[in-house]
Amino acid sequence: MKILISNALCVLVFFSALVGCDKSDSNNPDMVDATEMDVLEQVTLGGVEQWISIQGKDISKPILLVLHGGPGFAMMPLLHEKNRELEEHFIVVNWDQRGAGLSYSPSILKESMTLSQFLSDGHELTEYLKTRFNREKIFMLGHSSGTIIGTFLIHSYPDNYYAFGSVGQVVDVIENEQLSYDFALEKAIAASNEIAITELDYIGRPNEDGEYTDDSGYDITIKWVGYYGGEVYGKSGSEEIEEFILNRPVYSNQQKKIISGWGFSQELFNDEAIWYLDFRISVNQVYVPVYFFTGRHDNDTPSSLIEQYYDVLSAPTKEIIWFENSSHFPFYEEPQKFNEMVVQKFLSSSL
């Protein structure tokens, strides 16, 4: 859910093929007449210009809207490279959310970084895609904090979605933080890691409001969760994913902007509607098929909480698909299986 962002400074040359991908005319019929589609464009959502990429081999295929996590962890290039097979079966729409990725701007008001505004943006984008491509419904895939947006959207607007794929489902933010801390401390004690133990003891376990004794608590916890493979299985953190994203053409000449968006987007956690949510209580019935694509070793959004949510959730169809060699990023850690499972589960849903 909350990803420790390192200061990746490496800059690559921006591919000339994408230099012309500025603001596209969303009303240009040529954009949807071609067989294939590969577009980077701005749309106005909630009065703020935000960027989306639209990529697919056949525009007659169903639409798949992707909601990144973080908050602020935009990942257009990662999914395009690691999960390109999805573009054979869907028109994949990656949305850099308000304040994140290419959509970051210092002019965006902090006061607009609220759950209700993100839900409004997501609903507006869904309606835009339905109208633009003349579809009654779309598919949706959310990762980490993006699952918060996705879960509320399918709950509020079930007629808009064929199915929802949840990757790293957020269930209860406060309990999530507590379990992540417990995992990190348990691993540190088992390894006799005195540095980790000292840091974790200093911040203390989050209290009933999810608060640490020090403001550094959130960063320290996720640092050690990542170190012990709770973010990327078998790795000591998610830095390789951050570098992968930053050094790809669509973002490589915008690194300062992307990194600024990572920090700014944490404003979303100041909204009590997110901080105190518990989907086991607030959204335990939906009318859309839900598939949980879950890393067995995920301790960023602990898989034990996801199992609890699965048990209480009522849905037309629900299933947990386990990724035994993954933590928080199965689409990166096991991309082939991830692609296959998304295609299989989604296309088995009623179209």
Tab-separated table of C-alpha atoms in Angstrom:
chain	number	residue	atom	x	y	z
A	1	MET	CA	0.000	0.000	0.000
A	2	LYS	CA	2.612	2.517	1.100
A	3	ILE	CA	5.812	2.171	-0.899
A	4	LEU	CA	9.169	3.476	0.270
A	5	ILE	CA	10.432	5.682	-2.541
A	6	SER	CA	14.171	5.897	-3.082
A	7	ASN	CA	15.813	8.810	-4.871
A	8	ALA	CA	16.499	7.281	-8.254
A	9	LEU	CA	18.634	9.751	-10.184
A	10	CYS	CA	19.558	7.898	-13.360
A	11	VAL	CA	18.194	9.638	-16.480
A	12	LEU	CA	17.951	7.982	-19.896
A	13	VAL	CA	17.416	9.576	-23.285
A	14	PHE	CA	13.725	10.107	-24.080
A	15	PHE	CA	12.815	8.101	-27.165
A	16	SER	CA	11.964	10.373	-30.052
A	17	ALA	CA	8.950	8.267	-30.906
A	18	LEU	CA	7.207	9.572	-27.804
A	19	VAL	CA	8.279	13.186	-27.986
A	20	GLY	CA	5.205	13.990	-30.026
A	21	CYS	CA	2.844	12.398	-27.509
A	22	ASP	CA	1.754	15.620	-25.913
A	23	LYS	CA	-1.889	16.436	-25.447
A	24	SER	CA	-3.995	14.446	-27.885
A	25	ASP	CA	-7.378	15.515	-29.170
A	26	SER	CA	-9.764	13.129	-27.460
A	27	ASN	CA	-12.426	13.965	-30.048
A	28	ASN	CA	-10.299	12.910	-32.996
A	29	PRO	CA	-12.141	9.982	-34.623
A	30	ASP	CA	-8.891	8.667	-36.087
A	31	MET	CA	-7.905	7.631	-32.579
A	32	VAL	CA	-10.532	4.898	-32.528
A	33	ASP	CA	-10.738	4.009	-36.214
A	34	ALA	CA	-7.349	2.326	-36.449
A	35	THR	CA	-7.018	-1.376	-35.662
A	36	GLU	CA	-4.335	-0.766	-33.047
A	37	MET	CA	-4.131	1.995	-30.488
A	38	ASP	CA	-1.164	3.545	-28.711
A	39	VAL	CA	-2.046	6.961	-27.354
A	40	LEU	CA	-0.789	9.169	-24.531
A	41	GLU	CA	-3.178	11.993	-23.782
A	42	GLN	CA	-4.645	14.371	-21.257
A	43	VAL	CA	-8.218	14.299	-20.039
A	44	THR	CA	-9.852	16.723	-17.640
A	45	LEU	CA	-11.201	15.015	-14.525
A	46	GLY	CA	-12.660	17.035	-11.693
A	47	GLY	CA	-11.345	20.206	-13.285
A	48	VAL	CA	-7.734	18.943	-13.315
A	49	GLU	CA	-5.853	17.768	-16.401
A	50	GLN	CA	-4.678	14.180	-15.932
A	51	TRP	CA	-2.802	11.795	-18.193
A	52	ILE	CA	-3.883	8.419	-19.509
A	53	SER	CA	-2.265	5.957	-21.898
A	54	ILE	CA	-4.472	3.841	-24.153
A	55	GLN	CA	-2.815	0.781	-25.688
A	56	GLY	CA	-4.158	-2.277	-27.449
A	57	LYS	CA	-3.892	-4.334	-30.616
A	58	ASP	CA	-7.576	-4.337	-31.468
A	59	ILE	CA	-9.983	-1.555	-30.550
A	60	SER	CA	-12.891	-3.980	-30.656
A	61	LYS	CA	-11.542	-5.648	-27.496
A	62	PRO	CA	-12.952	-4.788	-24.049
A	63	ILE	CA	-11.589	-1.838	-22.081
A	64	LEU	CA	-9.375	-2.484	-19.038
A	65	LEU	CA	-8.855	0.497	-16.730
A	66	VAL	CA	-5.806	0.209	-14.437
A	67	LEU	CA	-5.690	2.021	-11.086
A	68	HIS	CA	-2.130	2.324	-9.767
A	69	GLY	CA	-1.220	2.257	-6.100
A	70	GLY	CA	1.140	4.235	-3.895
A	71	PRO	CA	-0.626	6.544	-3.516
A	72	GLY	CA	1.226	8.246	-6.332
A	73	PHE	CA	3.055	5.194	-7.674
A	74	ALA	CA	2.169	5.702	-11.338
A	75	MET	CA	3.462	2.855	-13.491
A	76	MET	CA	2.453	3.255	-17.137
A	77	PRO	CA	5.734	1.896	-18.545
A	78	LEU	CA	5.916	-1.077	-16.186
A	79	LEU	CA	2.602	-2.570	-17.250
A	80	HIS	CA	3.239	-1.800	-20.905
A	81	GLU	CA	6.506	-3.754	-20.864
A	82	LYS	CA	5.889	-6.497	-18.307
A	83	ASN	CA	2.217	-7.104	-19.057
A	84	ARG	CA	2.013	-6.316	-22.751
A	85	GLU	CA	0.167	-9.557	-23.396
A	86	LEU	CA	-2.877	-7.903	-21.858
A	87	GLU	CA	-2.912	-5.532	-24.831
A	88	GLU	CA	-3.660	-8.501	-27.085
A	89	HIS	CA	-6.947	-9.075	-25.263
A	90	PHE	CA	-7.922	-5.627	-23.961
A	91	ILE	CA	-7.609	-1.952	-24.672
A	92	VAL	CA	-5.481	-1.169	-21.607
A	93	VAL	CA	-5.946	2.277	-20.084
A	94	ASN	CA	-3.337	3.328	-17.520
A	95	TRP	CA	-4.379	6.378	-15.524
A	96	ASP	CA	-1.836	8.590	-13.774
A	97	GLN	CA	-4.152	9.751	-11.005
A	98	ARG	CA	-4.524	13.294	-9.718
A	99	GLY	CA	-1.168	14.458	-8.374
A	100	ALA	CA	0.744	11.375	-9.587
A	101	GLY	CA	3.104	10.616	-12.449
A	102	LEU	CA	2.538	12.791	-15.494
A	103	SER	CA	-0.570	14.184	-13.775
A	104	TYR	CA	1.449	15.859	-11.021
A	105	SER	CA	1.356	19.648	-10.960
A	106	PRO	CA	2.300	22.035	-8.148
A	107	SER	CA	-0.930	23.880	-8.941
A	108	ILE	CA	-3.076	20.988	-7.668
A	109	LEU	CA	-4.617	21.925	-4.340
A	110	LYS	CA	-3.775	19.695	-1.397
A	111	GLU	CA	-7.390	20.074	-0.331
A	112	SER	CA	-8.452	18.199	-3.474
A	113	MET	CA	-6.457	15.102	-2.502
A	114	THR	CA	-9.400	13.320	-0.914
A	115	LEU	CA	-11.000	9.933	-1.368
A	116	SER	CA	-14.255	11.471	-2.555
A	117	GLN	CA	-12.427	13.456	-5.244
A	118	PHE	CA	-10.503	10.408	-6.454
A	119	LEU	CA	-13.741	8.438	-6.651
A	120	SER	CA	-15.321	11.261	-8.624
A	121	ASP	CA	-12.307	11.338	-10.974
A	122	GLY	CA	-12.468	7.561	-11.418
A	123	HIS	CA	-16.187	7.609	-12.139
A	124	GLU	CA	-15.758	10.461	-14.610
A	125	LEU	CA	-12.970	8.589	-16.398
A	126	THR	CA	-15.068	5.424	-16.555
A	127	GLU	CA	-17.946	7.327	-18.147
A	128	TYR	CA	-15.541	8.976	-20.580
A	129	LEU	CA	-14.144	5.610	-21.693
A	130	LYS	CA	-17.597	4.083	-22.047
A	131	THR	CA	-18.732	6.982	-24.215
A	132	ARG	CA	-15.573	7.237	-26.266
A	133	PHE	CA	-15.486	3.548	-27.138
A	134	ASN	CA	-19.246	3.038	-27.138
A	135	ARG	CA	-19.205	0.420	-24.378
A	136	GLU	CA	-21.779	-0.414	-21.743
A	137	LYS	CA	-19.191	-1.671	-19.256
A	138	ILE	CA	-15.446	-1.951	-18.746
A	139	PHE	CA	-13.053	-4.127	-16.745
A	140	MET	CA	-11.018	-2.612	-13.928
A	141	LEU	CA	-7.745	-3.619	-12.262
A	142	GLY	CA	-6.491	-1.943	-9.086
A	143	HIS	CA	-3.181	-2.229	-7.258
A	144	SER	CA	-2.569	-1.459	-3.574
A	145	SER	CA	-4.140	1.923	-2.735
A	146	GLY	CA	-5.779	1.753	-6.164
A	147	THR	CA	-7.898	-1.088	-4.787
A	148	ILE	CA	-9.508	1.415	-2.421
A	149	ILE	CA	-10.742	3.441	-5.390
A	150	GLY	CA	-11.721	0.322	-7.306
A	151	THR	CA	-13.632	-1.278	-4.442
A	152	PHE	CA	-15.706	1.827	-3.844
A	153	LEU	CA	-16.368	2.273	-7.574
A	154	ILE	CA	-17.714	-1.242	-8.095
A	155	HIS	CA	-19.784	-0.850	-4.931
A	156	SER	CA	-21.289	2.475	-6.022
A	157	TYR	CA	-21.543	1.864	-9.779
A	158	PRO	CA	-21.838	-1.893	-10.370
A	159	ASP	CA	-23.473	-1.433	-13.780
A	160	ASN	CA	-20.257	0.126	-15.107
A	161	TYR	CA	-17.990	-2.888	-14.627
A	162	TYR	CA	-17.792	-6.458	-15.904
A	163	ALA	CA	-15.316	-7.480	-13.189
A	164	PHE	CA	-12.726	-6.086	-10.799
A	165	GLY	CA	-9.212	-7.445	-10.373
A	166	SER	CA	-7.606	-6.596	-7.042
A	167	VAL	CA	-3.823	-6.765	-6.617
A	168	GLY	CA	-2.596	-6.105	-3.080
A	169	GLN	CA	-6.061	-5.349	-1.727
A	170	VAL	CA	-6.213	-2.753	1.027
A	171	VAL	CA	-8.705	-3.926	3.655
A	172	ASP	CA	-8.116	-1.947	6.856
A	173	VAL	CA	-5.401	0.719	6.745
A	174	ILE	CA	-4.647	0.798	10.472
A	175	GLU	CA	-4.570	-2.970	10.965
A	176	ASN	CA	-2.552	-3.188	7.753
A	177	GLU	CA	0.096	-0.934	9.287
A	178	GLN	CA	0.135	-2.920	12.523
A	179	LEU	CA	0.571	-6.270	10.770
A	180	SER	CA	3.314	-4.893	8.540
A	181	TYR	CA	5.154	-3.688	11.637
A	182	ASP	CA	4.721	-7.084	13.321
A	183	PHE	CA	6.166	-8.831	10.264
A	184	ALA	CA	9.202	-6.558	10.121
A	185	LEU	CA	9.950	-6.885	13.840
A	186	GLU	CA	9.504	-10.667	13.817
A	187	LYS	CA	11.919	-11.015	10.905
A	188	ALA	CA	14.418	-8.647	12.504
A	189	ILE	CA	14.384	-10.574	15.788
A	190	ALA	CA	14.764	-13.909	13.994
A	191	ALA	CA	17.771	-12.531	12.117
A	192	SER	CA	19.245	-10.816	15.208
A	193	ASN	CA	19.292	-7.606	13.163
A	194	GLU	CA	20.097	-5.106	15.896
A	195	ILE	CA	19.819	-2.086	13.592
A	196	ALA	CA	16.308	-3.049	12.499
A	197	ILE	CA	15.258	-3.989	16.033
A	198	THR	CA	16.514	-0.675	17.410
A	199	GLU	CA	14.706	1.362	14.756
A	200	LEU	CA	11.462	-0.582	15.101
A	201	ASP	CA	11.556	-0.441	18.902
A	202	TYR	CA	12.113	3.306	18.676
A	203	ILE	CA	8.974	3.967	16.623
A	204	GLY	CA	6.884	1.373	18.477
A	205	ARG	CA	3.924	-0.600	17.189
A	206	PRO	CA	1.187	1.632	15.709
A	207	ASN	CA	-1.583	2.380	18.213
A	208	GLU	CA	-5.336	1.987	17.656
A	209	ASP	CA	-5.281	5.099	15.444
A	210	GLY	CA	-2.386	3.765	13.396
A	211	GLU	CA	0.017	6.302	14.853
A	212	TYR	CA	3.671	5.726	15.697
A	213	THR	CA	5.604	7.469	18.436
A	214	ASP	CA	7.643	9.207	15.733
A	215	ASP	CA	6.736	10.652	12.330
A	216	SER	CA	9.393	8.462	10.722
A	217	GLY	CA	7.442	5.351	11.707
A	218	TYR	CA	5.737	4.719	8.390
A	219	ASP	CA	8.945	4.971	6.390
A	220	ILE	CA	10.917	2.839	8.852
A	221	THR	CA	8.306	0.093	8.863
A	222	ILE	CA	8.029	-0.182	5.094
A	223	LYS	CA	11.824	-0.014	4.777
A	224	TRP	CA	12.184	-3.174	6.855
A	225	VAL	CA	9.118	-4.834	5.333
A	226	GLY	CA	10.806	-4.369	1.979
A	227	TYR	CA	14.179	-5.495	3.300
A	228	TYR	CA	12.684	-8.813	4.371
A	229	GLY	CA	10.920	-9.468	1.070
A	230	GLY	CA	7.466	-8.228	2.002
A	231	GLU	CA	7.318	-5.985	-1.064
A	232	VAL	CA	9.247	-7.982	-3.669
A	233	TYR	CA	9.738	-11.641	-2.811
A	234	GLY	CA	13.379	-12.609	-2.403
A	235	LYS	CA	14.511	-8.994	-2.758
A	236	SER	CA	15.457	-6.383	-0.175
A	237	GLY	CA	13.080	-3.668	-1.348
A	238	SER	CA	11.240	-2.258	-4.337
A	239	GLU	CA	14.038	-0.014	-5.627
A	240	GLU	CA	14.492	-2.066	-8.802
A	241	ILE	CA	10.841	-1.445	-9.681
A	242	GLU	CA	11.205	2.281	-9.044
A	243	GLU	CA	14.275	2.431	-11.287
A	244	PHE	CA	12.534	0.360	-13.960
A	245	ILE	CA	9.631	2.814	-14.023
A	246	LEU	CA	11.717	5.991	-13.928
A	247	ASN	CA	14.089	4.925	-16.680
A	248	ARG	CA	11.514	4.034	-19.311
A	249	PRO	CA	10.803	6.465	-22.161
A	250	VAL	CA	7.411	7.777	-21.091
A	251	TYR	CA	8.816	8.926	-17.715
A	252	SER	CA	12.588	9.202	-18.162
A	253	ASN	CA	12.642	12.908	-19.053
A	254	GLN	CA	10.091	13.669	-16.340
A	255	GLN	CA	11.848	12.105	-13.357
A	256	LYS	CA	11.694	15.178	-11.128
A	257	LYS	CA	7.965	15.433	-11.798
A	258	ILE	CA	7.365	11.728	-11.146
A	259	ILE	CA	9.278	11.787	-7.848
A	260	SER	CA	7.486	14.972	-6.762
A	261	GLY	CA	4.205	13.182	-7.394
A	262	TRP	CA	5.264	10.304	-5.140
A	263	GLY	CA	5.656	12.645	-2.188
A	264	PHE	CA	2.708	14.920	-2.910
A	265	SER	CA	0.290	12.018	-3.276
A	266	GLN	CA	0.811	11.004	0.356
A	267	GLU	CA	-1.622	13.840	1.107
A	268	LEU	CA	-4.319	11.293	0.355
A	269	PHE	CA	-3.551	9.560	3.657
A	270	ASN	CA	-4.588	12.709	5.525
A	271	ASP	CA	-8.183	11.896	4.607
A	272	GLU	CA	-9.804	10.111	7.542
A	273	ALA	CA	-12.179	8.393	5.101
A	274	ILE	CA	-9.175	6.353	3.972
A	275	TRP	CA	-7.300	6.103	7.251
A	276	TYR	CA	-10.218	4.626	9.182
A	277	LEU	CA	-11.784	2.464	6.489
A	278	ASP	CA	-12.454	-1.226	7.025
A	279	PHE	CA	-13.900	-2.910	3.947
A	280	ARG	CA	-14.918	-5.943	6.008
A	281	ILE	CA	-17.625	-3.687	7.417
A	282	SER	CA	-18.175	-0.884	4.892
A	283	VAL	CA	-18.112	-2.884	1.629
A	284	ASN	CA	-18.888	-6.528	2.297
A	285	GLN	CA	-21.319	-6.969	-0.585
A	286	VAL	CA	-20.830	-6.083	-4.246
A	287	TYR	CA	-22.626	-7.028	-7.439
A	288	VAL	CA	-19.546	-7.375	-9.637
A	289	PRO	CA	-17.220	-10.409	-9.932
A	290	VAL	CA	-14.031	-9.860	-7.914
A	291	TYR	CA	-10.697	-11.616	-8.428
A	292	PHE	CA	-7.919	-11.173	-5.876
A	293	PHE	CA	-4.524	-11.604	-7.580
A	294	THR	CA	-2.504	-12.022	-4.406
A	295	GLY	CA	1.179	-12.512	-3.670
A	296	ARG	CA	1.634	-15.235	-1.074
A	297	HIS	CA	4.406	-13.262	0.650
A	298	ASP	CA	2.790	-9.812	0.554
A	299	ASN	CA	3.370	-8.001	3.825
A	300	ASP	CA	2.860	-4.502	2.448
A	301	THR	CA	-0.853	-5.254	2.198
A	302	PRO	CA	-0.786	-8.447	4.299
A	303	SER	CA	-2.353	-11.414	2.545
A	304	SER	CA	-3.891	-12.553	5.850
A	305	LEU	CA	-6.167	-9.490	5.767
A	306	ILE	CA	-7.057	-10.179	2.147
A	307	GLU	CA	-8.154	-13.691	3.122
A	308	GLN	CA	-10.332	-12.240	5.882
A	309	TYR	CA	-11.956	-9.844	3.438
A	310	TYR	CA	-12.512	-12.615	0.922
A	311	ASP	CA	-14.296	-14.684	3.567
A	312	VAL	CA	-16.850	-11.973	4.396
A	313	LEU	CA	-17.309	-10.551	0.892
A	314	SER	CA	-20.493	-11.411	-0.971
A	315	ALA	CA	-20.091	-11.172	-4.757
A	316	PRO	CA	-21.554	-12.912	-7.843
A	317	THR	CA	-18.151	-14.531	-8.312
A	318	LYS	CA	-15.089	-14.246	-6.105
A	319	GLU	CA	-11.736	-15.989	-6.149
A	320	ILE	CA	-8.254	-15.630	-4.719
A	321	ILE	CA	-5.551	-16.435	-7.251
A	322	TRP	CA	-2.308	-17.056	-5.367
A	323	PHE	CA	1.140	-16.154	-6.677
A	324	GLU	CA	3.524	-18.336	-4.707
A	325	ASN	CA	6.679	-16.488	-5.774
A	326	SER	CA	5.393	-12.957	-5.300
A	327	SER	CA	4.843	-10.377	-2.611
A	328	HIS	CA	3.204	-7.029	-3.407
A	329	PHE	CA	3.884	-6.867	-7.164
A	330	PRO	CA	2.805	-10.144	-8.838
A	331	PHE	CA	2.396	-8.383	-12.194
A	332	TYR	CA	6.139	-7.629	-12.012
A	333	GLU	CA	7.343	-10.689	-10.099
A	334	GLU	CA	5.383	-13.320	-12.051
A	335	PRO	CA	4.232	-11.468	-15.168
A	336	GLN	CA	3.505	-14.473	-17.379
A	337	LYS	CA	1.225	-16.115	-14.836
A	338	PHE	CA	-0.352	-12.776	-13.992
A	339	ASN	CA	-1.193	-12.043	-17.610
A	340	GLU	CA	-2.619	-15.517	-18.129
A	341	MET	CA	-4.776	-15.349	-15.017
A	342	VAL	CA	-6.172	-11.893	-15.762
A	343	VAL	CA	-7.138	-12.922	-19.286
A	344	GLN	CA	-8.592	-16.230	-18.133
A	345	LYS	CA	-10.608	-14.868	-15.206
A	346	PHE	CA	-11.812	-11.668	-16.829
A	347	LEU	CA	-12.824	-13.160	-20.143
A	348	SER	CA	-14.727	-15.899	-18.355
A	349	SER	CA	-16.922	-13.138	-16.904
A	350	SER	CA	-20.083	-12.245	-18.786
A	351	LEU	CA	-19.459	-9.738	-21.567
